[in-house]
mmCIF file of C-alpha atoms in Angstrom:
data_model
loop_
_atom_site.group_PDB
_atom_site.id
_atom_site.type_symbol
_atom_site.label_atom_id
_atom_site.label_comp_id
_atom_site.label_asym_id
_atom_site.label_seq_id
_atom_site.Cartn_x
_atom_site.Cartn_y
_atom_site.Cartn_z
ATOM 1 C CA MET A 1 -37.589 -5.240 -10.376
ATOM 2 C CA SER A 2 -37.832 -5.032 -14.144
ATOM 3 C CA GLY A 3 -36.182 -3.902 -17.336
ATOM 4 C CA HIS A 4 -32.756 -2.687 -18.344
ATOM 5 C CA GLY A 5 -30.992 -0.177 -16.114
ATOM 6 C CA LEU A 6 -28.173 2.129 -17.228
ATOM 7 C CA VAL A 7 -25.459 3.724 -15.111
ATOM 8 C CA LEU A 8 -22.736 5.801 -16.718
ATOM 9 C CA GLY A 9 -19.852 7.863 -15.486
ATOM 10 C CA LYS A 10 -16.140 8.504 -15.553
ATOM 11 C CA PHE A 11 -15.378 6.542 -12.364
ATOM 12 C CA TYR A 12 -12.247 8.664 -11.985
ATOM 13 C CA PRO A 13 -11.669 6.940 -9.631
ATOM 14 C CA PHE A 14 -14.365 4.411 -8.757
ATOM 15 C CA HIS A 15 -15.661 4.950 -5.195
ATOM 16 C CA SER A 16 -18.368 3.988 -2.703
ATOM 17 C CA GLY A 17 -20.862 6.460 -4.128
ATOM 18 C CA HIS A 18 -20.607 4.731 -7.488
ATOM 19 C CA SER A 19 -21.149 1.360 -5.830
ATOM 20 C CA HIS A 20 -24.258 2.671 -4.094
ATOM 21 C CA LEU A 21 -25.599 3.831 -7.458
ATOM 22 C CA ILE A 22 -24.912 0.511 -9.154
ATOM 23 C CA ARG A 23 -26.447 -1.499 -6.314
ATOM 24 C CA GLN A 24 -29.603 0.598 -6.521
ATOM 25 C CA ALA A 25 -29.788 -0.077 -10.260
ATOM 26 C CA GLN A 26 -29.381 -3.795 -9.612
ATOM 27 C CA ARG A 27 -32.198 -3.770 -7.069
ATOM 28 C CA GLU A 28 -34.600 -2.175 -9.517
ATOM 29 C CA SER A 29 -33.586 -3.808 -12.799
ATOM 30 C CA ASP A 30 -33.443 -7.260 -14.342
ATOM 31 C CA ARG A 31 -30.097 -6.369 -15.820
ATOM 32 C CA VAL A 32 -27.723 -3.414 -15.596
ATOM 33 C CA THR A 33 -25.258 -1.873 -18.033
ATOM 34 C CA VAL A 34 -22.487 0.337 -16.666
ATOM 35 C CA GLN A 35 -20.794 2.569 -19.221
ATOM 36 C CA VAL A 36 -17.327 3.892 -18.374
ATOM 37 C CA LEU A 37 -16.822 7.022 -20.463
ATOM 38 C CA GLY A 38 -13.399 8.561 -20.042
ATOM 39 C CA ALA A 39 -11.413 11.194 -21.884
ATOM 40 C CA SER A 40 -7.980 10.980 -23.473
ATOM 41 C CA VAL A 41 -6.556 13.600 -21.092
ATOM 42 C CA GLU A 42 -7.298 11.582 -17.945
ATOM 43 C CA SER A 43 -4.607 9.592 -16.184
ATOM 44 C CA ILE A 44 -6.359 6.352 -15.211
ATOM 45 C CA PRO A 45 -6.743 3.922 -18.148
ATOM 46 C CA LEU A 46 -10.287 3.001 -19.103
ATOM 47 C CA ALA A 47 -9.524 -0.701 -18.878
ATOM 48 C CA VAL A 48 -8.405 -0.260 -15.264
ATOM 49 C CA ARG A 49 -11.611 1.573 -14.312
ATOM 50 C CA ALA A 50 -13.768 -1.028 -16.034
ATOM 51 C CA GLY A 51 -11.872 -3.782 -14.219
ATOM 52 C CA TRP A 52 -12.578 -2.178 -10.846
ATOM 53 C CA ILE A 53 -16.310 -2.209 -11.523
ATOM 54 C CA ARG A 54 -16.344 -5.781 -12.848
ATOM 55 C CA GLU A 55 -14.598 -7.002 -9.700
ATOM 56 C CA SER A 56 -16.857 -5.096 -7.312
ATOM 57 C CA HIS A 57 -20.110 -5.762 -9.234
ATOM 58 C CA PRO A 58 -19.716 -9.000 -11.192
ATOM 59 C CA GLY A 59 -23.414 -9.153 -12.053
ATOM 60 C CA VAL A 60 -23.436 -6.087 -14.312
ATOM 61 C CA ARG A 61 -22.412 -5.605 -17.938
ATOM 62 C CA VAL A 62 -19.496 -3.162 -18.120
ATOM 63 C CA VAL A 63 -18.482 -1.408 -21.334
ATOM 64 C CA ALA A 64 -15.933 1.362 -21.792
ATOM 65 C CA ALA A 65 -15.097 3.935 -24.448
ATOM 66 C CA MET A 66 -13.297 7.232 -24.900
ATOM 67 C CA ASP A 67 -15.657 10.190 -24.993
ATOM 68 C CA ASP A 68 -13.729 13.346 -25.856
ATOM 69 C CA ALA A 69 -16.806 15.400 -26.794
ATOM 70 C CA PRO A 70 -17.040 18.650 -24.776
ATOM 71 C CA VAL A 71 -19.083 18.434 -21.594
ATOM 72 C CA ASP A 72 -21.564 21.214 -22.282
ATOM 73 C CA PHE A 73 -25.110 20.464 -21.153
ATOM 74 C CA GLU A 74 -26.368 23.624 -22.919
ATOM 75 C CA SER A 75 -25.098 22.473 -26.318
ATOM 76 C CA GLU A 76 -27.337 20.352 -28.535
ATOM 77 C CA ALA A 77 -24.344 19.433 -30.684
ATOM 78 C CA ALA A 78 -22.404 18.198 -27.656
ATOM 79 C CA TRP A 79 -25.395 16.168 -26.479
ATOM 80 C CA ASP A 80 -25.710 14.610 -29.944
ATOM 81 C CA GLU A 81 -22.048 13.531 -29.856
ATOM 82 C CA HIS A 82 -22.380 11.998 -26.419
ATOM 83 C CA MET A 83 -25.629 10.246 -27.261
ATOM 84 C CA ALA A 84 -24.244 8.700 -30.446
ATOM 85 C CA LEU A 85 -21.494 7.055 -28.405
ATOM 86 C CA ILE A 86 -23.784 6.041 -25.540
ATOM 87 C CA ALA A 87 -26.267 4.450 -27.957
ATOM 88 C CA SER A 88 -23.489 2.560 -29.758
ATOM 89 C CA LEU A 89 -22.488 0.878 -26.484
ATOM 90 C CA LEU A 90 -25.989 -0.353 -25.636
ATOM 91 C CA ASP A 91 -27.120 -3.890 -26.467
ATOM 92 C CA GLY A 92 -30.819 -3.041 -26.212
ATOM 93 C CA PRO A 93 -33.358 -0.392 -25.141
ATOM 94 C CA VAL A 94 -32.949 1.210 -21.721
ATOM 95 C CA ASP A 95 -35.861 1.372 -19.294
ATOM 96 C CA LYS A 96 -34.254 3.314 -16.441
ATOM 97 C CA VAL A 97 -31.314 5.667 -16.102
ATOM 98 C CA PHE A 98 -29.781 5.802 -12.627
ATOM 99 C CA SER A 99 -27.749 8.838 -11.626
ATOM 100 C CA CYS A 100 -27.104 11.164 -8.741
ATOM 101 C CA ASP A 101 -26.585 14.275 -10.844
ATOM 102 C CA SER A 102 -29.269 16.199 -12.719
ATOM 103 C CA TYR A 103 -27.939 15.387 -16.196
ATOM 104 C CA GLY A 104 -29.618 12.007 -15.711
ATOM 105 C CA GLY A 105 -33.017 13.529 -16.412
ATOM 106 C CA GLU A 106 -32.040 14.747 -19.879
ATOM 107 C CA LEU A 107 -30.138 11.541 -20.622
ATOM 108 C CA ALA A 108 -33.215 9.469 -19.710
ATOM 109 C CA ARG A 109 -35.456 11.655 -21.888
ATOM 110 C CA ARG A 110 -33.174 11.158 -24.881
ATOM 111 C CA LEU A 111 -33.188 7.400 -24.322
ATOM 112 C CA ASP A 112 -36.964 7.343 -23.845
ATOM 113 C CA ALA A 113 -36.380 5.915 -20.373
ATOM 114 C CA ARG A 114 -37.297 6.835 -16.792
ATOM 115 C CA TRP A 115 -34.813 8.735 -14.641
ATOM 116 C CA VAL A 116 -34.154 7.355 -11.169
ATOM 117 C CA GLN A 117 -32.250 9.918 -9.133
ATOM 118 C CA VAL A 118 -30.229 8.148 -6.450
ATOM 119 C CA ASP A 119 -28.980 9.934 -3.321
ATOM 120 C CA GLU A 120 -29.921 13.448 -4.415
ATOM 121 C CA GLY A 121 -27.428 15.928 -3.040
ATOM 122 C CA ARG A 122 -25.148 13.065 -1.932
ATOM 123 C CA ARG A 123 -26.642 13.002 1.549
ATOM 124 C CA ILE A 124 -26.145 9.231 2.005
ATOM 125 C CA ASN A 125 -22.726 9.043 0.353
ATOM 126 C CA PRO A 126 -21.165 12.516 0.652
ATOM 127 C CA VAL A 127 -18.260 11.640 -1.618
ATOM 128 C CA SER A 128 -17.257 12.555 -5.146
ATOM 129 C CA GLY A 129 -14.459 11.895 -7.581
ATOM 130 C CA THR A 130 -13.414 15.530 -7.221
ATOM 131 C CA ALA A 131 -13.013 15.169 -3.449
ATOM 132 C CA ILE A 132 -11.057 11.939 -3.777
ATOM 133 C CA ARG A 133 -8.717 13.345 -6.422
ATOM 134 C CA ALA A 134 -8.038 16.287 -4.115
ATOM 135 C CA ASP A 135 -7.310 14.102 -1.061
ATOM 136 C CA VAL A 136 -6.783 10.428 -1.789
ATOM 137 C CA ALA A 137 -5.455 9.535 1.669
ATOM 138 C CA GLY A 138 -8.265 11.398 3.441
ATOM 139 C CA ASN A 139 -10.880 9.496 1.449
ATOM 140 C CA TRP A 140 -9.109 6.129 1.455
ATOM 141 C CA HIS A 141 -12.061 4.454 3.223
ATOM 142 C CA GLU A 142 -14.288 5.291 0.241
ATOM 143 C CA LEU A 143 -12.268 3.127 -2.163
ATOM 144 C CA ALA A 144 -12.670 -0.561 -2.952
ATOM 145 C CA PRO A 145 -9.687 -2.904 -2.407
ATOM 146 C CA ALA A 146 -8.962 -3.097 -6.146
ATOM 147 C CA VAL A 147 -8.823 0.700 -6.407
ATOM 148 C CA ARG A 148 -6.557 0.931 -3.381
ATOM 149 C CA ALA A 149 -4.225 -1.668 -4.852
ATOM 150 C CA TRP A 150 -3.876 0.302 -8.087
ATOM 151 C CA LEU A 151 -3.350 3.664 -6.387
ATOM 152 C CA THR A 152 -0.914 2.486 -3.709
ATOM 153 C CA ALA A 153 2.754 3.306 -4.206
ATOM 154 C CA ARG A 154 5.412 0.739 -3.337
ATOM 155 C CA VAL A 155 8.658 1.630 -1.570
ATOM 156 C CA VAL A 156 11.283 -1.100 -1.782
ATOM 157 C CA VAL A 157 14.047 -1.466 0.794
ATOM 158 C CA LEU A 158 16.983 -3.578 -0.344
ATOM 159 C CA GLY A 159 20.673 -4.126 0.286
ATOM 160 C CA ALA A 160 23.454 -6.621 0.754
ATOM 161 C CA GLU A 161 23.422 -9.093 3.637
ATOM 162 C CA SER A 162 23.272 -7.681 7.150
ATOM 163 C CA THR A 163 22.738 -4.058 6.118
ATOM 164 C CA GLY A 164 19.525 -3.637 8.105
ATOM 165 C CA SER A 165 17.007 -3.775 5.276
ATOM 166 C CA THR A 166 14.383 -5.716 7.238
ATOM 167 C CA THR A 167 14.800 -3.491 10.288
ATOM 168 C CA LEU A 168 14.406 -0.394 8.130
ATOM 169 C CA ALA A 169 11.393 -1.773 6.237
ATOM 170 C CA GLU A 170 9.564 -2.411 9.496
ATOM 171 C CA ALA A 171 10.537 0.956 11.011
ATOM 172 C CA LEU A 172 9.656 2.903 7.862
ATOM 173 C CA ALA A 173 6.251 1.231 7.662
ATOM 174 C CA GLU A 174 5.611 2.195 11.285
ATOM 175 C CA ARG A 175 6.561 5.807 10.517
ATOM 176 C CA LEU A 176 4.227 5.880 7.527
ATOM 177 C CA GLY A 177 1.396 4.133 9.336
ATOM 178 C CA THR A 178 1.210 1.323 6.816
ATOM 179 C CA LEU A 179 2.047 -2.349 6.224
ATOM 180 C CA TRP A 180 5.307 -3.908 5.135
ATOM 181 C CA VAL A 181 5.931 -7.075 3.128
ATOM 182 C CA PRO A 182 8.673 -9.419 4.397
ATOM 183 C CA GLU A 183 11.232 -11.094 2.155
ATOM 184 C CA TYR A 184 9.933 -14.463 0.960
ATOM 185 C CA GLY A 185 13.410 -15.527 -0.179
ATOM 186 C CA ARG A 186 14.565 -15.965 3.413
ATOM 187 C CA GLU A 187 11.703 -18.349 4.098
ATOM 188 C CA HIS A 188 12.439 -20.259 0.909
ATOM 189 C CA SER A 189 16.111 -20.609 1.891
ATOM 190 C CA VAL A 190 15.009 -22.591 4.941
ATOM 191 C CA ILE A 191 12.308 -24.806 3.397
ATOM 192 C CA ARG A 192 13.940 -25.591 0.024
ATOM 193 C CA ASP A 193 15.227 -29.103 -0.686
ATOM 194 C CA GLY A 194 18.753 -29.354 0.640
ATOM 195 C CA GLY A 195 18.478 -26.203 2.707
ATOM 196 C CA LEU A 196 21.307 -23.715 2.459
ATOM 197 C CA THR A 197 23.931 -26.217 1.321
ATOM 198 C CA ALA A 198 22.298 -27.515 -1.883
ATOM 199 C CA PRO A 199 23.166 -25.730 -5.151
ATOM 200 C CA TRP A 200 20.579 -23.177 -6.243
ATOM 201 C CA ARG A 201 18.546 -23.723 -9.430
ATOM 202 C CA SER A 202 17.606 -20.808 -11.650
ATOM 203 C CA ASP A 203 13.893 -21.673 -11.562
ATOM 204 C CA GLU A 204 13.816 -21.280 -7.786
ATOM 205 C CA PHE A 205 14.177 -17.550 -8.261
ATOM 206 C CA ASP A 206 11.090 -17.476 -10.469
ATOM 207 C CA LEU A 207 9.193 -19.120 -7.628
ATOM 208 C CA ILE A 208 10.563 -16.574 -5.162
ATOM 209 C CA VAL A 209 9.463 -13.727 -7.444
ATOM 210 C CA ASP A 210 5.972 -15.191 -7.836
ATOM 211 C CA ARG A 211 5.545 -15.615 -4.092
ATOM 212 C CA GLN A 212 6.969 -12.150 -3.352
ATOM 213 C CA VAL A 213 4.644 -10.441 -5.827
ATOM 214 C CA ALA A 214 1.677 -12.413 -4.471
ATOM 215 C CA LEU A 215 2.454 -11.169 -0.950
ATOM 216 C CA GLU A 216 2.637 -7.625 -2.301
ATOM 217 C CA GLN A 217 -0.675 -7.929 -4.124
ATOM 218 C CA GLN A 218 -2.383 -9.160 -0.988
ATOM 219 C CA ALA A 219 -0.951 -6.330 1.093
ATOM 220 C CA LEU A 220 -1.819 -3.677 -1.518
ATOM 221 C CA ARG A 221 -5.503 -4.409 -0.940
ATOM 222 C CA GLN A 222 -5.171 -4.054 2.827
ATOM 223 C CA VAL A 223 -3.008 -0.971 3.354
ATOM 224 C CA PRO A 224 -4.572 1.757 5.532
ATOM 225 C CA VAL A 225 -2.824 4.516 3.532
ATOM 226 C CA PRO A 226 -1.706 4.700 -0.130
ATOM 227 C CA VAL A 227 1.851 3.463 0.384
ATOM 228 C CA LEU A 228 3.320 -0.005 0.986
ATOM 229 C CA VAL A 229 6.835 -0.839 2.170
ATOM 230 C CA CYS A 230 8.485 -3.941 0.710
ATOM 231 C CA ASP A 231 11.564 -5.681 2.100
ATOM 232 C CA THR A 232 13.117 -6.653 -1.294
ATOM 233 C CA ASP A 233 11.557 -7.041 -4.738
ATOM 234 C CA VAL A 234 12.095 -8.588 -8.177
ATOM 235 C CA LEU A 235 15.216 -6.529 -8.895
ATOM 236 C CA ALA A 236 16.901 -7.630 -5.678
ATOM 237 C CA THR A 237 15.953 -11.239 -6.442
ATOM 238 C CA ALA A 238 17.610 -10.902 -9.845
ATOM 239 C CA LEU A 239 20.854 -9.816 -8.152
ATOM 240 C CA TRP A 240 20.753 -12.731 -5.741
ATOM 241 C CA HIS A 241 20.269 -14.999 -8.777
ATOM 242 C CA GLU A 242 23.611 -13.675 -10.043
ATOM 243 C CA ARG A 243 25.217 -14.426 -6.694
ATOM 244 C CA TYR A 244 23.930 -17.984 -6.254
ATOM 245 C CA VAL A 245 23.541 -19.215 -9.841
ATOM 246 C CA GLY A 246 26.473 -17.326 -11.291
ATOM 247 C CA ALA A 247 24.628 -15.846 -14.270
ATOM 248 C CA VAL A 248 22.489 -12.846 -15.118
ATOM 249 C CA ALA A 249 18.806 -13.776 -15.502
ATOM 250 C CA THR A 250 17.560 -11.396 -18.181
ATOM 251 C CA ARG A 251 13.969 -12.490 -17.604
ATOM 252 C CA LEU A 252 14.127 -11.384 -13.979
ATOM 253 C CA HIS A 253 15.580 -7.989 -14.873
ATOM 254 C CA GLU A 254 12.824 -7.556 -17.462
ATOM 255 C CA ALA A 255 10.217 -8.516 -14.877
ATOM 256 C CA ALA A 256 11.690 -5.953 -12.477
ATOM 257 C CA ALA A 257 11.543 -3.226 -15.135
ATOM 258 C CA ALA A 258 7.865 -4.060 -15.729
ATOM 259 C CA HIS A 259 7.085 -3.872 -11.994
ATOM 260 C CA PRO A 260 8.802 -0.691 -10.772
ATOM 261 C CA PRO A 261 8.260 0.780 -7.295
ATOM 262 C CA LEU A 262 7.992 4.485 -6.580
ATOM 263 C CA LEU A 263 11.300 4.527 -4.707
ATOM 264 C CA TYR A 264 14.242 2.243 -3.919
ATOM 265 C CA VAL A 265 15.970 2.631 -0.557
ATOM 266 C CA LEU A 266 19.389 0.967 -0.360
ATOM 267 C CA THR A 267 20.579 0.247 3.179
ATOM 268 C CA GLY A 268 24.225 1.128 3.794
ATOM 269 C CA ASP A 269 26.904 -1.470 4.547
ATOM 270 C CA GLU A 270 28.738 0.602 7.144
ATOM 271 C CA ILE A 271 27.086 -1.198 10.079
ATOM 272 C CA PRO A 272 28.653 -4.279 11.722
ATOM 273 C CA PHE A 273 27.993 -7.623 10.034
ATOM 274 C CA GLU A 274 25.874 -10.089 12.016
ATOM 275 C CA GLN A 275 25.679 -13.762 11.072
ATOM 276 C CA ASP A 276 22.204 -15.176 11.626
ATOM 277 C CA GLY A 277 22.850 -18.609 10.159
ATOM 278 C CA LEU A 278 21.356 -17.772 6.751
ATOM 279 C CA ARG A 279 24.027 -15.394 5.442
ATOM 280 C CA ASP A 280 27.115 -16.090 3.326
ATOM 281 C CA GLY A 281 29.450 -13.884 5.281
ATOM 282 C CA GLU A 282 31.023 -10.458 5.425
ATOM 283 C CA HIS A 283 33.586 -11.307 2.735
ATOM 284 C CA ILE A 284 31.044 -10.787 -0.059
ATOM 285 C CA ARG A 285 28.967 -8.035 1.515
ATOM 286 C CA HIS A 286 30.795 -5.006 0.114
ATOM 287 C CA ASP A 287 30.989 -6.453 -3.416
ATOM 288 C CA MET A 288 27.253 -7.170 -3.369
ATOM 289 C CA GLN A 289 26.561 -3.701 -2.046
ATOM 290 C CA GLN A 290 28.479 -2.176 -4.947
ATOM 291 C CA ARG A 291 26.534 -4.352 -7.384
ATOM 292 C CA PHE A 292 23.295 -3.017 -5.903
ATOM 293 C CA ARG A 293 24.566 0.556 -6.352
ATOM 294 C CA ASP A 294 25.573 -0.040 -9.954
ATOM 295 C CA VAL A 295 22.260 -1.653 -10.925
ATOM 296 C CA LEU A 296 20.159 0.978 -9.159
ATOM 297 C CA ALA A 297 22.114 3.754 -10.866
ATOM 298 C CA ALA A 298 21.452 2.171 -14.280
ATOM 299 C CA GLN A 299 17.646 2.027 -13.929
ATOM 300 C CA ASP A 300 14.994 4.758 -13.969
ATOM 301 C CA VAL A 301 13.369 4.506 -10.541
ATOM 302 C CA PRO A 302 14.574 7.121 -8.004
ATOM 303 C CA TRP A 303 16.796 5.657 -5.293
ATOM 304 C CA LEU A 304 18.946 6.668 -2.367
ATOM 305 C CA GLU A 305 21.386 4.961 -0.040
ATOM 306 C CA VAL A 306 20.732 5.520 3.662
ATOM 307 C CA ARG A 307 23.340 5.244 6.378
ATOM 308 C CA GLY A 308 23.511 5.781 10.118
ATOM 309 C CA ASP A 309 21.233 4.542 12.876
ATOM 310 C CA VAL A 310 17.649 3.448 12.238
ATOM 311 C CA PRO A 311 15.952 6.807 13.019
ATOM 312 C CA THR A 312 18.390 8.590 10.701
ATOM 313 C CA ARG A 313 17.696 6.103 7.935
ATOM 314 C CA VAL A 314 13.942 6.390 8.414
ATOM 315 C CA ASP A 315 14.129 10.185 8.284
ATOM 316 C CA ALA A 316 16.099 10.092 5.032
ATOM 317 C CA ALA A 317 13.784 7.579 3.382
ATOM 318 C CA ALA A 318 10.622 9.396 4.474
ATOM 319 C CA SER A 319 11.967 12.736 3.234
ATOM 320 C CA ALA A 320 12.815 11.284 -0.163
ATOM 321 C CA LEU A 321 9.417 9.621 -0.415
ATOM 322 C CA GLU A 322 7.227 12.616 0.424
ATOM 323 C CA PRO A 323 7.475 14.606 -2.852
ATOM 324 C CA LEU A 324 7.346 11.433 -4.922
ATOM 325 C CA LEU A 325 4.145 10.319 -3.208
ATOM 326 C CA ILE A 326 2.511 13.714 -3.728
ATOM 327 C CA GLU A 327 3.232 13.486 -7.448
ATOM 328 C CA HIS A 328 2.157 9.846 -7.607
ATOM 329 C CA LEU A 329 -1.283 10.735 -6.249
ATOM 330 C CA ARG A 330 -1.762 13.654 -8.625
ATOM 331 C CA PHE A 331 -4.515 13.122 -11.223
ATOM 332 C CA ALA A 332 -4.729 14.764 -14.609
ATOM 333 C CA VAL A 333 -7.512 17.358 -14.656
ATOM 334 C CA PRO A 334 -10.672 15.688 -16.028
ATOM 335 C CA LEU A 335 -12.155 16.984 -19.258
ATOM 336 C CA GLU A 336 -15.289 18.527 -17.728
ATOM 337 C CA ALA A 337 -13.221 20.602 -15.285
ATOM 338 C CA ARG A 338 -11.465 22.430 -18.136
ATOM 339 C CA PRO A 339 -12.732 25.517 -19.999
ATOM 340 C CA LEU A 340 -14.886 24.735 -23.048
ATOM 341 C CA ASP A 341 -12.375 26.198 -25.462
ATOM 342 C CA GLU A 342 -9.716 23.901 -24.055
ATOM 343 C CA GLN A 343 -12.100 20.931 -24.196
ATOM 344 C CA ARG A 344 -12.751 21.561 -27.899
ATOM 345 C CA ALA A 345 -9.048 21.894 -28.630
ATOM 346 C CA LEU A 346 -8.317 18.665 -26.762
ATOM 347 C CA GLN A 347 -11.050 16.922 -28.751
ATOM 348 C CA GLN A 348 -9.414 18.000 -31.987
ATOM 349 C CA ASP A 349 -6.027 16.798 -30.723
ATOM 350 C CA ALA A 350 -7.529 13.431 -29.796
ATOM 351 C CA ARG A 351 -9.103 13.091 -33.229
ATOM 352 C CA SER A 352 -5.842 13.961 -34.945
ATOM 353 C CA THR A 353 -3.982 11.405 -32.843
ATOM 354 C CA SER A 354 -6.517 8.656 -33.601
ATOM 355 C CA LEU A 355 -6.224 9.370 -37.335
ATOM 356 C CA GLY A 356 -2.448 9.028 -37.124
#
């Protein structure tokens, strides 16, 4: 093991093949630099990609930059543009360049380094960013927990008391083959000082939000498919703050707007009310339900109200989710997959944008 190893790529998205490459570089080098070179047209932020690699490989130096130069391995001018950027991101000479693809040989030559081709032909890790972008769910096992968490869409089930939101959340998760996150607020109602009878403080709802989001974040890293069902969220907590504190908490509404799900599913209030010992009572249910409708209608996330028995509600929610999930998992076409004329035009657009 010796010298300075270099790995570079788009990591669009970061997958197990990339990890294999980085681990090989770490085995054969004293230190490793990973360069994340993305293009302005791509739909995963550079900072997100760099963060994935830092979490999965904390021992490497990760740097990131936009590289909008055309990907044309036959063009000396294009190579010169790429190399100027690559060299500017290095903190010292490179001894070895690690790559799976053949461009690594020319890159190593230009850096006066040795090329180490890892997993030629992808026989050990038969996976690529192209394959993952085409079928995220089918390649879910190739993604690290941090990547899964970022790609996973959240579906939030909410509603007034005794409208079947928990029942629907569990049933919808079963239909989708995924996990669901229970409502922390119910647990807090039982364990809080004074129980249900003590007046509610505004700061308790901040605690509930923090705990709810933490449960979501944990589940996002464990889901077997790229969708997670949540029984309530920050927006619902903000509405319960209104009910129990008697005032609108702007900070909670702002937090909800900054943490939007893919879809809201409002459970209908046409079913019989059932008192479980934690609920206020049927006398406020319809007013709260209307408040949920009004708030959902005023925000930007798609939503629907489901009524009927549980299978009917699940069918409606799943049907509404399907096209949204397809769009959610759609990636912008990467720069190198576009015709050269389009790449050059996009480079000019990016330069014009950067110059204001």
